[in-house]
CSV table of C-alpha atoms and ligand atoms in Angstrom, one decimal:
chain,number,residue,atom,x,y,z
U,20,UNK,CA,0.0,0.0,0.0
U,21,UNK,CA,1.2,3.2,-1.0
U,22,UNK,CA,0.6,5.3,2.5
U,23,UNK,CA,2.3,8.4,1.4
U,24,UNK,CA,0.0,9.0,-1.7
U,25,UNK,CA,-3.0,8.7,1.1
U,26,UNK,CA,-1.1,11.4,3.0
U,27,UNK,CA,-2.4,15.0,3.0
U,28,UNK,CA,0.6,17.2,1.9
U,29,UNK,CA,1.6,19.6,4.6
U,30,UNK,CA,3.0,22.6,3.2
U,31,UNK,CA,4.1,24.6,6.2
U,32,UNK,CA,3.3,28.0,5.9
U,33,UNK,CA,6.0,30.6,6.6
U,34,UNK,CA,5.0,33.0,9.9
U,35,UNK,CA,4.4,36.4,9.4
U,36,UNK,CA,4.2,39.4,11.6
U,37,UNK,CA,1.5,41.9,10.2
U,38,UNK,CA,2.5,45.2,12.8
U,39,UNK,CA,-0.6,47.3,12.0
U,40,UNK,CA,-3.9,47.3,11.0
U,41,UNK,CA,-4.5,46.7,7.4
U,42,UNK,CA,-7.4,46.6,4.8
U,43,UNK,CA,-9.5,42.9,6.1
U,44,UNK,CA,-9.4,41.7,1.9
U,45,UNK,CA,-5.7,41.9,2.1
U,46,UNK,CA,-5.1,40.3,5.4
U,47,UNK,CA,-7.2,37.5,4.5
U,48,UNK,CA,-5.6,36.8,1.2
U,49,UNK,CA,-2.1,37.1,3.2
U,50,UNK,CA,-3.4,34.5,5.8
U,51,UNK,CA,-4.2,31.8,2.6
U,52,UNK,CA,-0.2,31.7,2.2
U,53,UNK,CA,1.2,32.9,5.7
U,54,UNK,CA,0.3,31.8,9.4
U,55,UNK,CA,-0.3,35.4,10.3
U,56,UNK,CA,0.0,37.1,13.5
U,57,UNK,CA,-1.7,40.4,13.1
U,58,UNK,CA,-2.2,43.6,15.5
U,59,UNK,CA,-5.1,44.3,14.1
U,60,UNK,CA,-6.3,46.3,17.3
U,61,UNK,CA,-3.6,48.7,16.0
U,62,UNK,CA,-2.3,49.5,19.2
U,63,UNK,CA,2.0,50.3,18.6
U,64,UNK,CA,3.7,47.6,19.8
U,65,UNK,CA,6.1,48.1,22.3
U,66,UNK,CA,10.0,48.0,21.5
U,67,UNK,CA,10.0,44.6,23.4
U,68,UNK,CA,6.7,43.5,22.0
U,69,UNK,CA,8.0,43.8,18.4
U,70,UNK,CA,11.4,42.1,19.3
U,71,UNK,CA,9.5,39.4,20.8
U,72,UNK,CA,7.5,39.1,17.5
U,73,UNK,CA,10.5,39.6,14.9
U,74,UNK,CA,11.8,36.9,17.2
U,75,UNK,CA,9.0,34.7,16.1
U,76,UNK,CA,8.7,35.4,11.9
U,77,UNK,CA,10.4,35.1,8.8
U,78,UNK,CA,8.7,38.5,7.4
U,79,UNK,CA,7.3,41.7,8.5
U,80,UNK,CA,4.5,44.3,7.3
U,81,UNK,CA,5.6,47.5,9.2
U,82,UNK,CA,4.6,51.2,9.5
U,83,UNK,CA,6.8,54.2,10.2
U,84,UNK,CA,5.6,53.4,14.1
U,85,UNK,CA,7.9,49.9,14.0
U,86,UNK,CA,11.5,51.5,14.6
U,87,UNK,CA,13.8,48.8,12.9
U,88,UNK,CA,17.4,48.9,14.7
U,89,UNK,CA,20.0,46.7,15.7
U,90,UNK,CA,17.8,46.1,19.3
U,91,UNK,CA,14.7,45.1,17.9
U,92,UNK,CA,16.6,42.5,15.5
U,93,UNK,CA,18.8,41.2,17.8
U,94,UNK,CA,16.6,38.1,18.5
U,95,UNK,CA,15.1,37.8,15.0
U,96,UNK,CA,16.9,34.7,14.0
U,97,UNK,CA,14.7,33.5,11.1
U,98,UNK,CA,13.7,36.6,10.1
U,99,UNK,CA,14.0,37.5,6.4
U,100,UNK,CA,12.4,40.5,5.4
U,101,UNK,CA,10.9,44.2,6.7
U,102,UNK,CA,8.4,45.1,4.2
U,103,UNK,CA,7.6,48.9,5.4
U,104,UNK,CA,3.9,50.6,4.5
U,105,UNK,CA,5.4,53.7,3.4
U,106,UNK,CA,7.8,55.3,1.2
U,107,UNK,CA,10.1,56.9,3.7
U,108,UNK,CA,12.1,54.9,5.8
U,109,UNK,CA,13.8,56.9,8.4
U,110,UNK,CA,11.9,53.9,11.1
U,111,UNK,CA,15.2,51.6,9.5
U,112,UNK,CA,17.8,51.4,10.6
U,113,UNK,CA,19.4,50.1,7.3
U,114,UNK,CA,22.9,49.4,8.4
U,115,UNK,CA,21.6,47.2,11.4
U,116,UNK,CA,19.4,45.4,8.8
U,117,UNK,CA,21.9,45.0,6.4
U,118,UNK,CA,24.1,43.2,9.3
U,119,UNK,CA,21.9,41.2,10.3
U,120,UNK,CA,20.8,40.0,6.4
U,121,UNK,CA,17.1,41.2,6.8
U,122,UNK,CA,15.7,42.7,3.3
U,123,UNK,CA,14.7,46.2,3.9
U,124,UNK,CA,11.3,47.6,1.3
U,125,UNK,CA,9.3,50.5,0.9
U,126,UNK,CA,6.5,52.1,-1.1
U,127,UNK,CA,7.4,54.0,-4.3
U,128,UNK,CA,6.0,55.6,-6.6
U,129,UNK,CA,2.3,54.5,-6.0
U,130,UNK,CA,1.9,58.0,-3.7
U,131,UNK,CA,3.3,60.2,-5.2
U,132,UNK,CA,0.6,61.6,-7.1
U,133,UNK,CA,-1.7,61.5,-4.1
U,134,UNK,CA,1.2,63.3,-1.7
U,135,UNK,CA,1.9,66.1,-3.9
U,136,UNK,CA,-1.6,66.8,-4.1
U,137,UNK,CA,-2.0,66.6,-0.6
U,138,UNK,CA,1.1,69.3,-0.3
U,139,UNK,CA,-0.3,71.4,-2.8
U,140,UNK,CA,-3.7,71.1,-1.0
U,141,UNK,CA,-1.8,71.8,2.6
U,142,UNK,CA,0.2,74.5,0.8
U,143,UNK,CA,-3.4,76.9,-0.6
U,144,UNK,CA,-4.8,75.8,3.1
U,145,UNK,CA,-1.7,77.9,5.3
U,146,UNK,CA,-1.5,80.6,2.7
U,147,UNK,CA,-5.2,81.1,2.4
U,148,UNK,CA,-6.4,80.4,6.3
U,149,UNK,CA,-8.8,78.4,5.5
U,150,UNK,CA,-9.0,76.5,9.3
U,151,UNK,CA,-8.6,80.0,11.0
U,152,UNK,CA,-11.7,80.7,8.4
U,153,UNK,CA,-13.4,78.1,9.2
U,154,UNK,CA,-12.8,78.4,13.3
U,155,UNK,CA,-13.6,82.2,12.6
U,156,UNK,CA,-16.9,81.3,10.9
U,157,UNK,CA,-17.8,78.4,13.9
U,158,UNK,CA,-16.9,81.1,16.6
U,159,UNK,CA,-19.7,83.1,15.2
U,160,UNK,CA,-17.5,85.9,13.7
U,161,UNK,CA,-19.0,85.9,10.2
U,162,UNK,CA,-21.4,89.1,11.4
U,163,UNK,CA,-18.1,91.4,12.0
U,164,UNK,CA,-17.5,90.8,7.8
U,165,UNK,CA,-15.5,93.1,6.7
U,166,UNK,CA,-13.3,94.0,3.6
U,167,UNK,CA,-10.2,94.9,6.1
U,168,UNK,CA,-11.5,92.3,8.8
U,169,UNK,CA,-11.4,89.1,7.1
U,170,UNK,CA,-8.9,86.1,7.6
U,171,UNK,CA,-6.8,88.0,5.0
U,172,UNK,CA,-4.5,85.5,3.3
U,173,UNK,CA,-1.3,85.3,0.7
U,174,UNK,CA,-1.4,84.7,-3.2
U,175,UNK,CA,-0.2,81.7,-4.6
U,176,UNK,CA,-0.6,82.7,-8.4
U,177,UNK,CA,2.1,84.5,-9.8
U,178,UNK,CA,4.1,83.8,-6.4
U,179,UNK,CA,7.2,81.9,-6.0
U,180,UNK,CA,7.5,78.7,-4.6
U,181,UNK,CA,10.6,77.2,-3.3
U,182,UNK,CA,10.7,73.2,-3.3
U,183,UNK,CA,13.8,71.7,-1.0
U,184,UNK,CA,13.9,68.2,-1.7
U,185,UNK,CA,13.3,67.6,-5.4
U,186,UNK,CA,12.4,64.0,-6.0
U,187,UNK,CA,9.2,62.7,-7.3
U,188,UNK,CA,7.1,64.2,-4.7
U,189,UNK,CA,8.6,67.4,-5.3
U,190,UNK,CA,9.3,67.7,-8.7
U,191,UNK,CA,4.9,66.9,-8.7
U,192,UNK,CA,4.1,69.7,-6.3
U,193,UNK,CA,6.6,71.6,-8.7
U,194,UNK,CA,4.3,70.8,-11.8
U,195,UNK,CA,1.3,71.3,-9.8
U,196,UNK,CA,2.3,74.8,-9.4
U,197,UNK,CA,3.6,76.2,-12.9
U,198,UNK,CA,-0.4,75.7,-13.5
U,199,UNK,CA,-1.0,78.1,-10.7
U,200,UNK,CA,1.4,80.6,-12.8
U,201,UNK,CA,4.3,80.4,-9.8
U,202,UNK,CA,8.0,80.4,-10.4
U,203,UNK,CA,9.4,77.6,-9.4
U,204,UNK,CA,12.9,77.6,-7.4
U,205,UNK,CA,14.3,74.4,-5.9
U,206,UNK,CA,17.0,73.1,-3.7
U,207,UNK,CA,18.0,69.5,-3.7
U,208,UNK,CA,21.5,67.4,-2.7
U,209,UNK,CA,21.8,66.9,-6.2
U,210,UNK,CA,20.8,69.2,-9.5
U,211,UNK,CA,18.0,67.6,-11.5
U,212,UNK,CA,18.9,67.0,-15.5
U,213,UNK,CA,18.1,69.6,-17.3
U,214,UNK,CA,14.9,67.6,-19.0
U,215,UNK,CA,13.6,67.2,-15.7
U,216,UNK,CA,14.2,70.7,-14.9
U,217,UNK,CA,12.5,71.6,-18.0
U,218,UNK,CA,9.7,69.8,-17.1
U,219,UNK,CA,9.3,71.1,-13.6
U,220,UNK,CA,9.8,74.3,-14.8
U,221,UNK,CA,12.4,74.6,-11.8
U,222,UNK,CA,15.6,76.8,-11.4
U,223,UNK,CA,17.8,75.4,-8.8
U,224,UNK,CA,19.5,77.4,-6.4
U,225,UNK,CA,21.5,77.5,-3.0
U,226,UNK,CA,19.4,76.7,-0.3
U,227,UNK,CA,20.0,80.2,1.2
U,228,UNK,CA,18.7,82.0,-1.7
U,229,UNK,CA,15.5,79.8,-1.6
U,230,UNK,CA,15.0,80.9,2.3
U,231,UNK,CA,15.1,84.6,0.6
U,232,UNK,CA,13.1,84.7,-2.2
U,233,UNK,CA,10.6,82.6,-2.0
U,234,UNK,CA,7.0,83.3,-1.5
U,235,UNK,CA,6.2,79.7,-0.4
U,236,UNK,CA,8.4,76.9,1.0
U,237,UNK,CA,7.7,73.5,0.3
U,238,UNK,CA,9.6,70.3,2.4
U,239,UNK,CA,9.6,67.2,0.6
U,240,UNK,CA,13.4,65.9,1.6
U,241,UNK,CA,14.0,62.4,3.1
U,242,UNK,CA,14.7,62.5,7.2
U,243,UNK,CA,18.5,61.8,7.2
U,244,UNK,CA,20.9,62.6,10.2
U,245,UNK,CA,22.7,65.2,8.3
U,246,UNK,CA,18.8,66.6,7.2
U,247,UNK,CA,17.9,66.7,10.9
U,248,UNK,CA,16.7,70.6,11.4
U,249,UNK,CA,17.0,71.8,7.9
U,250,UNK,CA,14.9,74.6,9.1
U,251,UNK,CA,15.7,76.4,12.3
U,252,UNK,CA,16.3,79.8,13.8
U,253,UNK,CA,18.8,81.0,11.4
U,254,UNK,CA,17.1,79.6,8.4
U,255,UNK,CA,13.7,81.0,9.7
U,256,UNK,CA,15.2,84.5,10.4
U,257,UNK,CA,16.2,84.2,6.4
U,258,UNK,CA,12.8,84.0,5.0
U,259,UNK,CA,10.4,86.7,4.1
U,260,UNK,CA,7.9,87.8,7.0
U,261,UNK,CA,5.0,87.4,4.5
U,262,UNK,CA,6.5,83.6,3.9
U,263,UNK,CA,4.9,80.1,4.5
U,264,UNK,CA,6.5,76.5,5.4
U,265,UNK,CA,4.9,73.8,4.6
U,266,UNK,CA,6.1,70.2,6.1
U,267,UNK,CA,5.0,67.3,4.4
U,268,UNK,CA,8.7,65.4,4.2
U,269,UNK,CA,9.3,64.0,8.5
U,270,UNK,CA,9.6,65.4,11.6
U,271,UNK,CA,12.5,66.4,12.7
U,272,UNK,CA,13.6,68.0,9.5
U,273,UNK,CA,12.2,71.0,10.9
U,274,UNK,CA,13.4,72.2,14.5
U,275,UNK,CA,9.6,72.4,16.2
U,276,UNK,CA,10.2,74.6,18.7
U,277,UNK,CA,12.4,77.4,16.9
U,278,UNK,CA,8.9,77.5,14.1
U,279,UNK,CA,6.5,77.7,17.3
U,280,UNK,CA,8.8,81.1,18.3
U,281,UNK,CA,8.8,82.2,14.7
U,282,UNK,CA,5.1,82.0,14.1
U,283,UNK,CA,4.1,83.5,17.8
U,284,UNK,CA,6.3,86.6,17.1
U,285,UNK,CA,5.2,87.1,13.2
U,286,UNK,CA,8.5,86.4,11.8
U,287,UNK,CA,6.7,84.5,8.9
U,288,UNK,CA,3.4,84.8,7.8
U,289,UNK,CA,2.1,80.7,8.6
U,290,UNK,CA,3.2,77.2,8.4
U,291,UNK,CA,1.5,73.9,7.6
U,292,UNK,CA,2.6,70.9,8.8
U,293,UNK,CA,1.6,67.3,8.2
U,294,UNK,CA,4.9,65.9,10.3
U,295,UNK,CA,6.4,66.3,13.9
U,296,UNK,CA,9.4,66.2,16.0
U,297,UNK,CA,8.1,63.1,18.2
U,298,UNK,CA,4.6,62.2,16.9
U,299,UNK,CA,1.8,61.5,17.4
U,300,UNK,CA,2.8,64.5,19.6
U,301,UNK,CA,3.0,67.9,18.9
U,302,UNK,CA,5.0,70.6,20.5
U,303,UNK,CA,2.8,72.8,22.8
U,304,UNK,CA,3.6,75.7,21.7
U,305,UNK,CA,2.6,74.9,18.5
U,306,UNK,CA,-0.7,74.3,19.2
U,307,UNK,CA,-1.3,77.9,20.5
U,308,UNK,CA,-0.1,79.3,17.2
U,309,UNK,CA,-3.3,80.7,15.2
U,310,UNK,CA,-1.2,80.7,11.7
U,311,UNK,CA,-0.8,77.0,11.6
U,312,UNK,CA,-2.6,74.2,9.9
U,313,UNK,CA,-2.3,71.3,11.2
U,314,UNK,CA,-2.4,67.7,9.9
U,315,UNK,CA,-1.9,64.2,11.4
U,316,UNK,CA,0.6,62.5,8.9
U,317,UNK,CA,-2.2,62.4,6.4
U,318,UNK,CA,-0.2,62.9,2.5
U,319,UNK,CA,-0.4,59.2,1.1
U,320,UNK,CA,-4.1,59.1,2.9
U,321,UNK,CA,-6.5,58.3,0.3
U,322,UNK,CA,-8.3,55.0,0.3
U,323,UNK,CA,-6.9,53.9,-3.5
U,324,UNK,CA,-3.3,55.3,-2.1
U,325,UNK,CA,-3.1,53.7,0.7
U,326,UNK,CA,-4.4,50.1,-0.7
U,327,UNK,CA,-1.8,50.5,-3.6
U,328,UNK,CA,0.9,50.9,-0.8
U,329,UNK,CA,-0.1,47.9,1.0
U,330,UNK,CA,-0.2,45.9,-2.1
U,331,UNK,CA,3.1,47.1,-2.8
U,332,UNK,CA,4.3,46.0,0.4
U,333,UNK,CA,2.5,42.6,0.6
U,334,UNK,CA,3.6,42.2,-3.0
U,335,UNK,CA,7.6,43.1,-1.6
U,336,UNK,CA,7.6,40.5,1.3
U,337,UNK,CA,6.3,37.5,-0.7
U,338,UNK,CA,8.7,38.3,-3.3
U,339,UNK,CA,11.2,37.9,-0.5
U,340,UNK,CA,9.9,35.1,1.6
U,341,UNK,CA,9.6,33.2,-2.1
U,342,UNK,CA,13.3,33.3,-3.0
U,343,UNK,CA,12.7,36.6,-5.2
U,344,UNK,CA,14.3,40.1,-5.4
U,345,UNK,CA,11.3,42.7,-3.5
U,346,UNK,CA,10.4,45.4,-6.7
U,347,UNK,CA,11.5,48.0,-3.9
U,348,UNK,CA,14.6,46.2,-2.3
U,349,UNK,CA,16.7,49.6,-0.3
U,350,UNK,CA,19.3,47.3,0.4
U,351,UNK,CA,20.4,45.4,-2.8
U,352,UNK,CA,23.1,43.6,-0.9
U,353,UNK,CA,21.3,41.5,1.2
U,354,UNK,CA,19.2,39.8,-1.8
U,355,UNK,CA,20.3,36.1,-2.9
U,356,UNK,CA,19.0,34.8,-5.8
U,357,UNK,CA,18.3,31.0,-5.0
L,3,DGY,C1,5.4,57.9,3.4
L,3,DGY,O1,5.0,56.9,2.8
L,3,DGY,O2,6.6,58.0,3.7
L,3,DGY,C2,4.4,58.8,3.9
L,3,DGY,O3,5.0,59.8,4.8
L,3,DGY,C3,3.3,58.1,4.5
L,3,DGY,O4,3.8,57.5,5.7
């Protein structure tokens, strides 16, 4: 008798951590190949919660809220891949990933579209007041109308908006506004070609000569040790008094507390900001500051965005757990073809 044909094959299913809450369709079609363990109450895990857990897996669906370092690995034995929900990756520590021979991926190019409209949107938001309008209107001021009276706000047509950090995100907020008629200035570690400037429409200059002239200031750099506080005091005291900031790149890039003093004493006209030194915090002082808009981390956050970035990641850690080079693979050197 042939017992093995008779047999059910076992095919053992590689463990996965999934850190945070995702769409239920994906997570189901994840648990027909994985044996999942999923925090779907999306409560962070703790730094020894998610050791224990990378202890436990081969791969791992992450947010920025998983910080990825040399501690959190150190037990991770089996563990093969870090397949982050999000296009920045400042949560890695790349390095201690590389050490260890963990495959670090992110999220291209499937937000890019949606984040520079959301900076462009953050961007006419801070220069037009819309939520000091709109708390104006709910505080039932709309009776003292006036034409001098009014939340009164700065152009964006015909202005000049500086862009520091000129990658895809940027150079799409940069096309987003030559149709608003602005000149186009940008700062960037390295000069685009010149087709891509011509396409941008974008000058490049120091970053000191953005701080002065421009009308508008746009942050779309990566958070990088040597980026940390881009803009503080002494950059702030460059720019125009009539000037916005708007922060859609990571916290930390812009020193908090310096912008908080700025804004209280009128040294520039408003900010917008999207990211945080230490968030989901935000500095105190910022939240007195009536010439702020404020958002929580929102610029990949439409449905179809954020579905295409979880795709992508899913798509990135069975790629790896399969043998196969992740479509976004950071760190090349890791990867061994079978
Ligand atoms: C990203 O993907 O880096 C965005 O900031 C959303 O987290």
């Amino acid at each position: 008798m042939n017992t093995q044909a008779n047999t059910p094959q076992t095919t053992r299913k590689p463990k996965i951590l999934v850190a945070r809450a995702i769409f239920p369709e994906a997570l189901a079609k994840l648990e027909e190949s994985f044996e999942v363990r999923s925090n779907q109450s999306d409560q962070v895990l703790s730094p020894q919660e998610l050791q224990k857990a990378l202890s436990e897996v081969e791969g791992a669906l992450v947010a920025g809220s998983e910080r990825i370092d040399a501690a959190a690995l150190s037990q991770a034995k089996s563990l093969k891949v870090v397949s982050n929900i999000s296009v920045g990756y400042n949560n890695f520590d790349v390095p201690a990933m590389t050490v260890a021979g963990v495959m670090a991926t992110n999220t291209p190019d499937v937000l890019t579209d949606t984040t520079a409209d959301f900076g462009f949107a953050l961007l006419m938001a801070t220069a037009r007041r819309i939520t000091e309008s709109e708390h104006w209107v709910r505080a039932g001021k709309w009776g003292q109308w006036s034409i001098v009276n009014n939340p009164l706000g700065m152009d964006l047509h015909h202005s000049t908006i500086g862009i520091i950090g000129m990658g895809r995100i940027g150079q799409g907020i940069a096309k987003r506004a030559l149709g608003f008629g602005m000149k186009v200035i940008y700062h960037n570690r390295s000069r685009l070609s010149p087709e891509d400037e011509k396409a941008c429409g974008a000058a490049y200059v120091a970053k000191e000569e953005l701080l002065r002239t421009a009308d508008h200031i746009v942050l779309v750099l990566p958070y990088t040790a040597q980026n940390h506080h881009t803009i503080g005091a002494q950059e702030i005291a460059l720019m125009k008094p009539t000037a916005t900031l708007i922060n859609i790149a990571r916290g930390g890039i812009v020193d908090d507390a310096a912008l908080a003093q700025a804004l209280q004493a009128g040294k520039i006209f408003a900010a917008g900001l999207d990211v945080f030194e230490g968030e989901p915090a935000v500095h105190p002082e910022l939240l007195k500051c009536s010439n702020i808009v404020i958002a929580p981390h929102i610029a990949s956050a439409t449905e179809k965005t954020r579905r295409a970035m979880v795709d992508l990641a899913i798509e990135n850690l069975r790629a790896a757990l399969d043998g196969k080079k992740p479509p976004s693979l950071i760190n090349a050197e890791v990867f061994k073809a079978d």
